CSV table of C-alpha atoms and ligand atoms in Angstrom, one decimal:
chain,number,residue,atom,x,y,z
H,1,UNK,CA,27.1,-18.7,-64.5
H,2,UNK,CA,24.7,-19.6,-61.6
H,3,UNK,CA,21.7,-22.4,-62.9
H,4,UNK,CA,18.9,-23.1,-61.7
H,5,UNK,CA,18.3,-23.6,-58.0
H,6,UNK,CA,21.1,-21.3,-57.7
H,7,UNK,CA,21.5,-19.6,-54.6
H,8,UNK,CA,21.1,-16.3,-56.7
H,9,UNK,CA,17.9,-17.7,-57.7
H,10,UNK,CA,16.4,-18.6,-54.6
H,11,UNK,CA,17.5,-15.1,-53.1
H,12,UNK,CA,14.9,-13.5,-55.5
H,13,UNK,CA,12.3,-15.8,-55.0
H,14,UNK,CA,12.3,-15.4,-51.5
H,15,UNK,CA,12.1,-12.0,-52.0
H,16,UNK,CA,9.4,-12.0,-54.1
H,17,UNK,CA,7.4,-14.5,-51.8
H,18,UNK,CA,8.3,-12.0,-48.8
H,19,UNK,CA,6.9,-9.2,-51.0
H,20,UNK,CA,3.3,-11.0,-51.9
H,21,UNK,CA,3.4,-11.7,-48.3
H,22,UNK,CA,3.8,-8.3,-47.3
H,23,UNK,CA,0.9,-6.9,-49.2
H,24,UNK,CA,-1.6,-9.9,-48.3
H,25,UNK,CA,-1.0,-8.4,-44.6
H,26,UNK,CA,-1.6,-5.3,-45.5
H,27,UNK,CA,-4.0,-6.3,-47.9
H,28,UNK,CA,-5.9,-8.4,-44.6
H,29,UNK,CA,-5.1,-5.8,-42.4
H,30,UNK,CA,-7.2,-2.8,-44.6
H,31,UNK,CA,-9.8,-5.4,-44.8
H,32,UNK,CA,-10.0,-6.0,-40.6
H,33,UNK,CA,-10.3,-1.9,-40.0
H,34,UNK,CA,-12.7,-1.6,-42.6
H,35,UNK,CA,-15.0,-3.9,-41.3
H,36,UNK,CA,-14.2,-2.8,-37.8
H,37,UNK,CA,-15.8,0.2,-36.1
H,38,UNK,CA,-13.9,2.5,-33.5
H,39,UNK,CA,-17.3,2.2,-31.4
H,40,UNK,CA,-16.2,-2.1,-31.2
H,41,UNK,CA,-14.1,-1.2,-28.6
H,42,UNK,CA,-16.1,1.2,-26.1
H,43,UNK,CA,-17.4,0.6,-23.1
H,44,UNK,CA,-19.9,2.4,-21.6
H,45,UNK,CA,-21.4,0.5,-18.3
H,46,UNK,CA,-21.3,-0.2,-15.9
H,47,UNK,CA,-20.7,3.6,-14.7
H,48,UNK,CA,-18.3,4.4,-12.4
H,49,UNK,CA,-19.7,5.8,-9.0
H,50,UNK,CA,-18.8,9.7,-8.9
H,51,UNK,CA,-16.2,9.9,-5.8
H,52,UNK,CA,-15.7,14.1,-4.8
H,53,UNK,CA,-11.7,14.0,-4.3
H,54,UNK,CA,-10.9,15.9,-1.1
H,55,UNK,CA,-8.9,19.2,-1.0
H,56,UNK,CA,-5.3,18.2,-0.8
H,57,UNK,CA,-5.1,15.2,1.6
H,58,UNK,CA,-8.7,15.3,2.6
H,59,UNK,CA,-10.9,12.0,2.8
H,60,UNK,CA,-12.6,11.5,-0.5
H,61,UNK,CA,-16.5,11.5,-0.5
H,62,UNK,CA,-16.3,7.5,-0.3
H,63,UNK,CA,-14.0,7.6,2.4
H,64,UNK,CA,-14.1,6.5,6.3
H,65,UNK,CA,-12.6,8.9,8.3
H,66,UNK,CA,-11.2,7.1,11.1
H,67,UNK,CA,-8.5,10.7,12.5
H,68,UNK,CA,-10.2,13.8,12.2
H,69,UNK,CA,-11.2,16.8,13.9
H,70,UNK,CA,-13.6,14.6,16.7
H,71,UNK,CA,-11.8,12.8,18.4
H,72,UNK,CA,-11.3,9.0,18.8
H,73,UNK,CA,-14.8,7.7,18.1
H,74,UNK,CA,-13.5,5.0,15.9
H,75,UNK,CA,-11.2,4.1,18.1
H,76,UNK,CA,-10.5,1.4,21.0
H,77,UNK,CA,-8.4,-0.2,22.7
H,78,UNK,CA,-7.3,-3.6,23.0
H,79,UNK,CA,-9.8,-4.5,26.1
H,80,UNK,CA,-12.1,-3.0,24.0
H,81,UNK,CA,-12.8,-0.1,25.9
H,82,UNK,CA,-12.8,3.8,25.1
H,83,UNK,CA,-9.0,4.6,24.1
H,84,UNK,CA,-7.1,6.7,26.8
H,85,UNK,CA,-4.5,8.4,24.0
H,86,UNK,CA,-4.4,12.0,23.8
H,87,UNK,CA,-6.1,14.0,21.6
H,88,UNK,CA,-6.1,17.5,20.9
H,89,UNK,CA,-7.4,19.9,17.5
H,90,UNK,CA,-7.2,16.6,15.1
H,91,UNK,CA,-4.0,15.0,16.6
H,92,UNK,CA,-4.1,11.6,18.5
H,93,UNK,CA,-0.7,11.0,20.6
H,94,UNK,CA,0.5,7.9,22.5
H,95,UNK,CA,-0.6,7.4,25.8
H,96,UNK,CA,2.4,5.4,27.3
H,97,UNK,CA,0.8,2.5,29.1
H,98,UNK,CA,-2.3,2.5,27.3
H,99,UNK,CA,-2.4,-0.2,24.7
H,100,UNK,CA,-3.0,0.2,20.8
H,101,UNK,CA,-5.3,2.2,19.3
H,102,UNK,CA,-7.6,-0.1,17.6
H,103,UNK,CA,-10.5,0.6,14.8
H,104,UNK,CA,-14.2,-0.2,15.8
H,105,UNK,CA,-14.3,-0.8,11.8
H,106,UNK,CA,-13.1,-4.0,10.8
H,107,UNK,CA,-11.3,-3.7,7.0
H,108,UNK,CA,-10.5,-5.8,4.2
H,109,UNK,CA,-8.8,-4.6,1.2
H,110,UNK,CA,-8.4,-0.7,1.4
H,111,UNK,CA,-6.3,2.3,0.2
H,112,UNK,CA,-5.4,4.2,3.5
H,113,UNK,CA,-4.1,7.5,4.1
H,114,UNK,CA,-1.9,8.3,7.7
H,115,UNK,CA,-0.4,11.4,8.6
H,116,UNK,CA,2.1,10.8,11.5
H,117,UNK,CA,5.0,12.5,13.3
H,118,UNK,CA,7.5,11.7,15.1
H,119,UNK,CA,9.2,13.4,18.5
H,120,UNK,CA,10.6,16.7,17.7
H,121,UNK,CA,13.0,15.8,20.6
H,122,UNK,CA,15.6,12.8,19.5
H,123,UNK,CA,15.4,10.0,22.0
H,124,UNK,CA,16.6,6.5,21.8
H,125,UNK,CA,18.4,5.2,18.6
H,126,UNK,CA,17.2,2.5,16.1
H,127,UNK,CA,13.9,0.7,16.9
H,128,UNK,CA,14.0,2.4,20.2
H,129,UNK,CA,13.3,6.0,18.6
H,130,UNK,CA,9.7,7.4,17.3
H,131,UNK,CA,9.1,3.9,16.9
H,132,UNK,CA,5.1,2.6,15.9
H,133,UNK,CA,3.2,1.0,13.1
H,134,UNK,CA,0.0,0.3,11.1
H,135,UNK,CA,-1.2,-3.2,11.2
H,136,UNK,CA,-3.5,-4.3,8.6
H,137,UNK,CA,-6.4,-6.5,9.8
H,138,UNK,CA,-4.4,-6.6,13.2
H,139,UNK,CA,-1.8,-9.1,11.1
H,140,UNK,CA,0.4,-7.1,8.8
H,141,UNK,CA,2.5,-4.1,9.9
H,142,UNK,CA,3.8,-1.6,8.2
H,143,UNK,CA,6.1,0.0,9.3
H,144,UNK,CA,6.6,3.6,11.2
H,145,UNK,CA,9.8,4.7,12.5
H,146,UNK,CA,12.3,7.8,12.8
H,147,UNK,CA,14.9,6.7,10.0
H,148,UNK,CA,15.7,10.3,9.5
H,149,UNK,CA,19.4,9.6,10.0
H,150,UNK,CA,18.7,6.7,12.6
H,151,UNK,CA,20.4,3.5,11.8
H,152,UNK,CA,18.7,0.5,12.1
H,153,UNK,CA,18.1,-3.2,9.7
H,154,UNK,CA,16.7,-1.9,6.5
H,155,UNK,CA,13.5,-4.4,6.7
H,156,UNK,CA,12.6,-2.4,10.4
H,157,UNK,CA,12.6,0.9,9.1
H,158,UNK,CA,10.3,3.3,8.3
H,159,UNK,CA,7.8,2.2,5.3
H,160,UNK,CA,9.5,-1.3,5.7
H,161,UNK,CA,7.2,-4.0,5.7
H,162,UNK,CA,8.4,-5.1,8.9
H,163,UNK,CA,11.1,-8.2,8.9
H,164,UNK,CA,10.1,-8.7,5.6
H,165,UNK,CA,10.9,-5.7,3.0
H,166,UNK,CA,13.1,-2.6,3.4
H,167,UNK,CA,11.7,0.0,1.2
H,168,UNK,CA,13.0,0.8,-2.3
H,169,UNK,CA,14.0,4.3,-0.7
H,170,UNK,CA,14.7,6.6,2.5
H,171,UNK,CA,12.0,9.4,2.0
H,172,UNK,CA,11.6,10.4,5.5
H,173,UNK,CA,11.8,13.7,6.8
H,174,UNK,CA,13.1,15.6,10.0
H,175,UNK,CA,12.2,14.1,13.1
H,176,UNK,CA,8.8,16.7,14.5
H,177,UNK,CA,7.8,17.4,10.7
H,178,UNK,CA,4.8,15.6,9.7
H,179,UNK,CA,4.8,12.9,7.5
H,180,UNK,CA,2.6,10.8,5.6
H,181,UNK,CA,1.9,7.1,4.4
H,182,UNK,CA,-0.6,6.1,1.2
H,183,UNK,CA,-1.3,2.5,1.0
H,184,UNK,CA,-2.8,0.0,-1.4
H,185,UNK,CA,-3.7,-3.3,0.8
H,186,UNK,CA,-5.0,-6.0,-0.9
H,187,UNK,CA,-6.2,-8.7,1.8
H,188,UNK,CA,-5.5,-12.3,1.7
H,189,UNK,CA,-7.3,-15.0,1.1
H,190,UNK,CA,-8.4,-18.1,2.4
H,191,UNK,CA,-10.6,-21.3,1.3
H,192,UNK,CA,-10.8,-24.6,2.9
H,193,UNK,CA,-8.8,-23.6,6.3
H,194,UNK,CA,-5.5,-22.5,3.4
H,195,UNK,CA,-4.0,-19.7,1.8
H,196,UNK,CA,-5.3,-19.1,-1.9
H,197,UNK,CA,-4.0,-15.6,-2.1
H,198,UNK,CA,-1.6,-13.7,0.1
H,199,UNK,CA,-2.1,-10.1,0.7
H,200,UNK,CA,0.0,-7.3,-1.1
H,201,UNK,CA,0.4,-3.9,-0.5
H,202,UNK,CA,1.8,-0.7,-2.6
H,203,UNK,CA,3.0,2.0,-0.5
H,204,UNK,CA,3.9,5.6,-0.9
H,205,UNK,CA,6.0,7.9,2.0
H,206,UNK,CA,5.7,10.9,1.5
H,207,UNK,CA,4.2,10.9,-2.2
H,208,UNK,CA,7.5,8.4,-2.6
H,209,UNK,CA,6.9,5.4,-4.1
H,210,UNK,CA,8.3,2.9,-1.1
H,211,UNK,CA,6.8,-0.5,-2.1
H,212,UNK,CA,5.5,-2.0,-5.4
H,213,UNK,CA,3.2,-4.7,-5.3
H,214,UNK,CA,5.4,-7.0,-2.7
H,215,UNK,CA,3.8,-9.5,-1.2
H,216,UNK,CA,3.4,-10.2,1.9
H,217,UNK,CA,5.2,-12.8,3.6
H,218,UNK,CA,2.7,-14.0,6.6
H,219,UNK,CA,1.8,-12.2,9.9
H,220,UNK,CA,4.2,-9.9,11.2
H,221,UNK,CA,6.3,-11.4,13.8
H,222,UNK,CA,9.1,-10.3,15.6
H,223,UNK,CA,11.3,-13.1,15.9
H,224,UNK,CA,11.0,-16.1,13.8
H,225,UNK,CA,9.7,-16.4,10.3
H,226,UNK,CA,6.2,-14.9,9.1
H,227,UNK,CA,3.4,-17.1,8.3
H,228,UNK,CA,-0.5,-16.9,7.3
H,229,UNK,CA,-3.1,-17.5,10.0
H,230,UNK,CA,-6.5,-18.5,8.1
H,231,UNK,CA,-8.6,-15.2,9.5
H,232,UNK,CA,-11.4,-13.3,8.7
H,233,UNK,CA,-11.9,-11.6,5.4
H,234,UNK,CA,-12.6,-8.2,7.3
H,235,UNK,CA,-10.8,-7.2,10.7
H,236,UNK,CA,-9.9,-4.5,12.4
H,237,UNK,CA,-6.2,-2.3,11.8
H,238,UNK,CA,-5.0,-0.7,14.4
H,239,UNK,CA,-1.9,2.2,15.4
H,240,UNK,CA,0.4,0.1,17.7
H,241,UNK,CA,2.1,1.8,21.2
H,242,UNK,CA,5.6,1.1,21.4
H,243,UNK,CA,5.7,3.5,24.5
H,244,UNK,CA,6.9,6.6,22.1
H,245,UNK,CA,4.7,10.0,21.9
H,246,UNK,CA,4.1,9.3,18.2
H,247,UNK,CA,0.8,11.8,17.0
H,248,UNK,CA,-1.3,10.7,14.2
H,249,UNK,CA,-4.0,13.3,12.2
H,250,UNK,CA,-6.1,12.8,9.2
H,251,UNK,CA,-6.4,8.9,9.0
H,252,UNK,CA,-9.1,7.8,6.2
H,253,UNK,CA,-10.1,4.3,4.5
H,254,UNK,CA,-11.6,3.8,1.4
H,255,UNK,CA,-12.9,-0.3,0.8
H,256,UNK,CA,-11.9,-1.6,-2.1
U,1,MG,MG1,6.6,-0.8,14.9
């Protein structure tokens, strides 16, 4: 027969001590709502600003339209001067020869939306074919490429980061179909002369979600590895040349 202190014994005062916990909680928990009031927890300034969404991909009120229907205003080129690319009914192409298209505006952290397209004619193969980009603040490209069944390393292809992250997925379409890039781009920042936040982007192809919050590495550089140049907390993005006819519409910033 177990005594005192038994392990029988001490199984049902445990219970019971887990019991009178139990309701104390409950007990403390009834008390907490009670003297809390749903309105505790509602905020109600500052206001939001009202922003009037645009039809489908349109800019949003707060937007800057950098593409749309008149021409490249926004734009120049890397002397500076009035850009030489074609443009026709809302749609910029590549001028061979005539440098990046380059944004008067100079941007810091942004959500961006680029509608681009590739040659409907196949020509050239990997980073040779319907091959451009969009550099944030002039340092920081992403990626623009025909990867529609065009083999090529998985960090250079479209909606890579480039030489630094390969998508999470292939969303590209058909070479000649348009196609389209949303980005989140949160700028870097610097203090005393050093990085004390490097940038990050989110980026959806197509309405794909490409990249996640990665971020980003350093400048863009071809060959070597990337690194952060202390730089101005606004500068100019621009659409780079890489000699194919690429064609751009319906390019819009919103600040952040
Ligand atoms: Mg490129």
């Amino acid at each position: 027969m177990p005594g005192p202190g038994s392990a029988h014994n001490s199984g049902v005062k445990f219970r019971t001590v887990s019991l009178v916990s139990a309701i104390c909680l409950t007990a403390a928990l009834v008390a907490q709502q009670q003297k809390s009031k749903p309105e505790d927890t509602e905020v109600w300034t500052p206001v939001p600003p009202v922003v009037t969404p645009g039809d489908g991909t349109a800019a949003p009120s707060d937007a800057v339209v950098l593409l749309g229907k008149d021409g490249l205003g926004a734009w120049i080129n890397n002397k500076g001067e009035p850009s030489s690319w074609d443009f026709k009914d809302g749609v910029v192409t590549v001028r061979q020869g005539a440098g990046d298209l380059v944004s008067k505006q100079a941007f810091g952290s942004c959500q961006v939306h680029l509608e681009w397209r590739t040659p409907a004619e196949v020509k050239g193969s990997g980073q040779g074919r319907g091959n451009s980009g969009l550099f944030f603040m002039g340092q920081y490209e992403l990626q623009i490429l025909d990867s529609y069944e065009n083999k090529t390393y998985v960090n250079g292809q479209a909606a890579s980061i480039y030489k630094q992250y390969a998508p999470l997925v292939n969303a590209s379409r058909k070479p000649g179909v348009w196609q389209s890039y949303d980005a989140v781009f949160d700028a870097p920042v610097f203090e005393g002369g050093k990085l004390k936040k490097p940038a990050y982007i989110t980026v959806l192809h197509n309405g794909v979600l490409v990249l996640n919050h990665v971020e980003i590495k350093g400048e863009t550089v071809y060959n070597g590895q990337p690194a952060y140049h202390p730089h101005a907390a606004k500068l100019p993005c621009y659409l780079q040349n890489h000699g194919n006819p690429m064609s751009f519409r319906n390019m819009w910033v919103r600040e952040l």
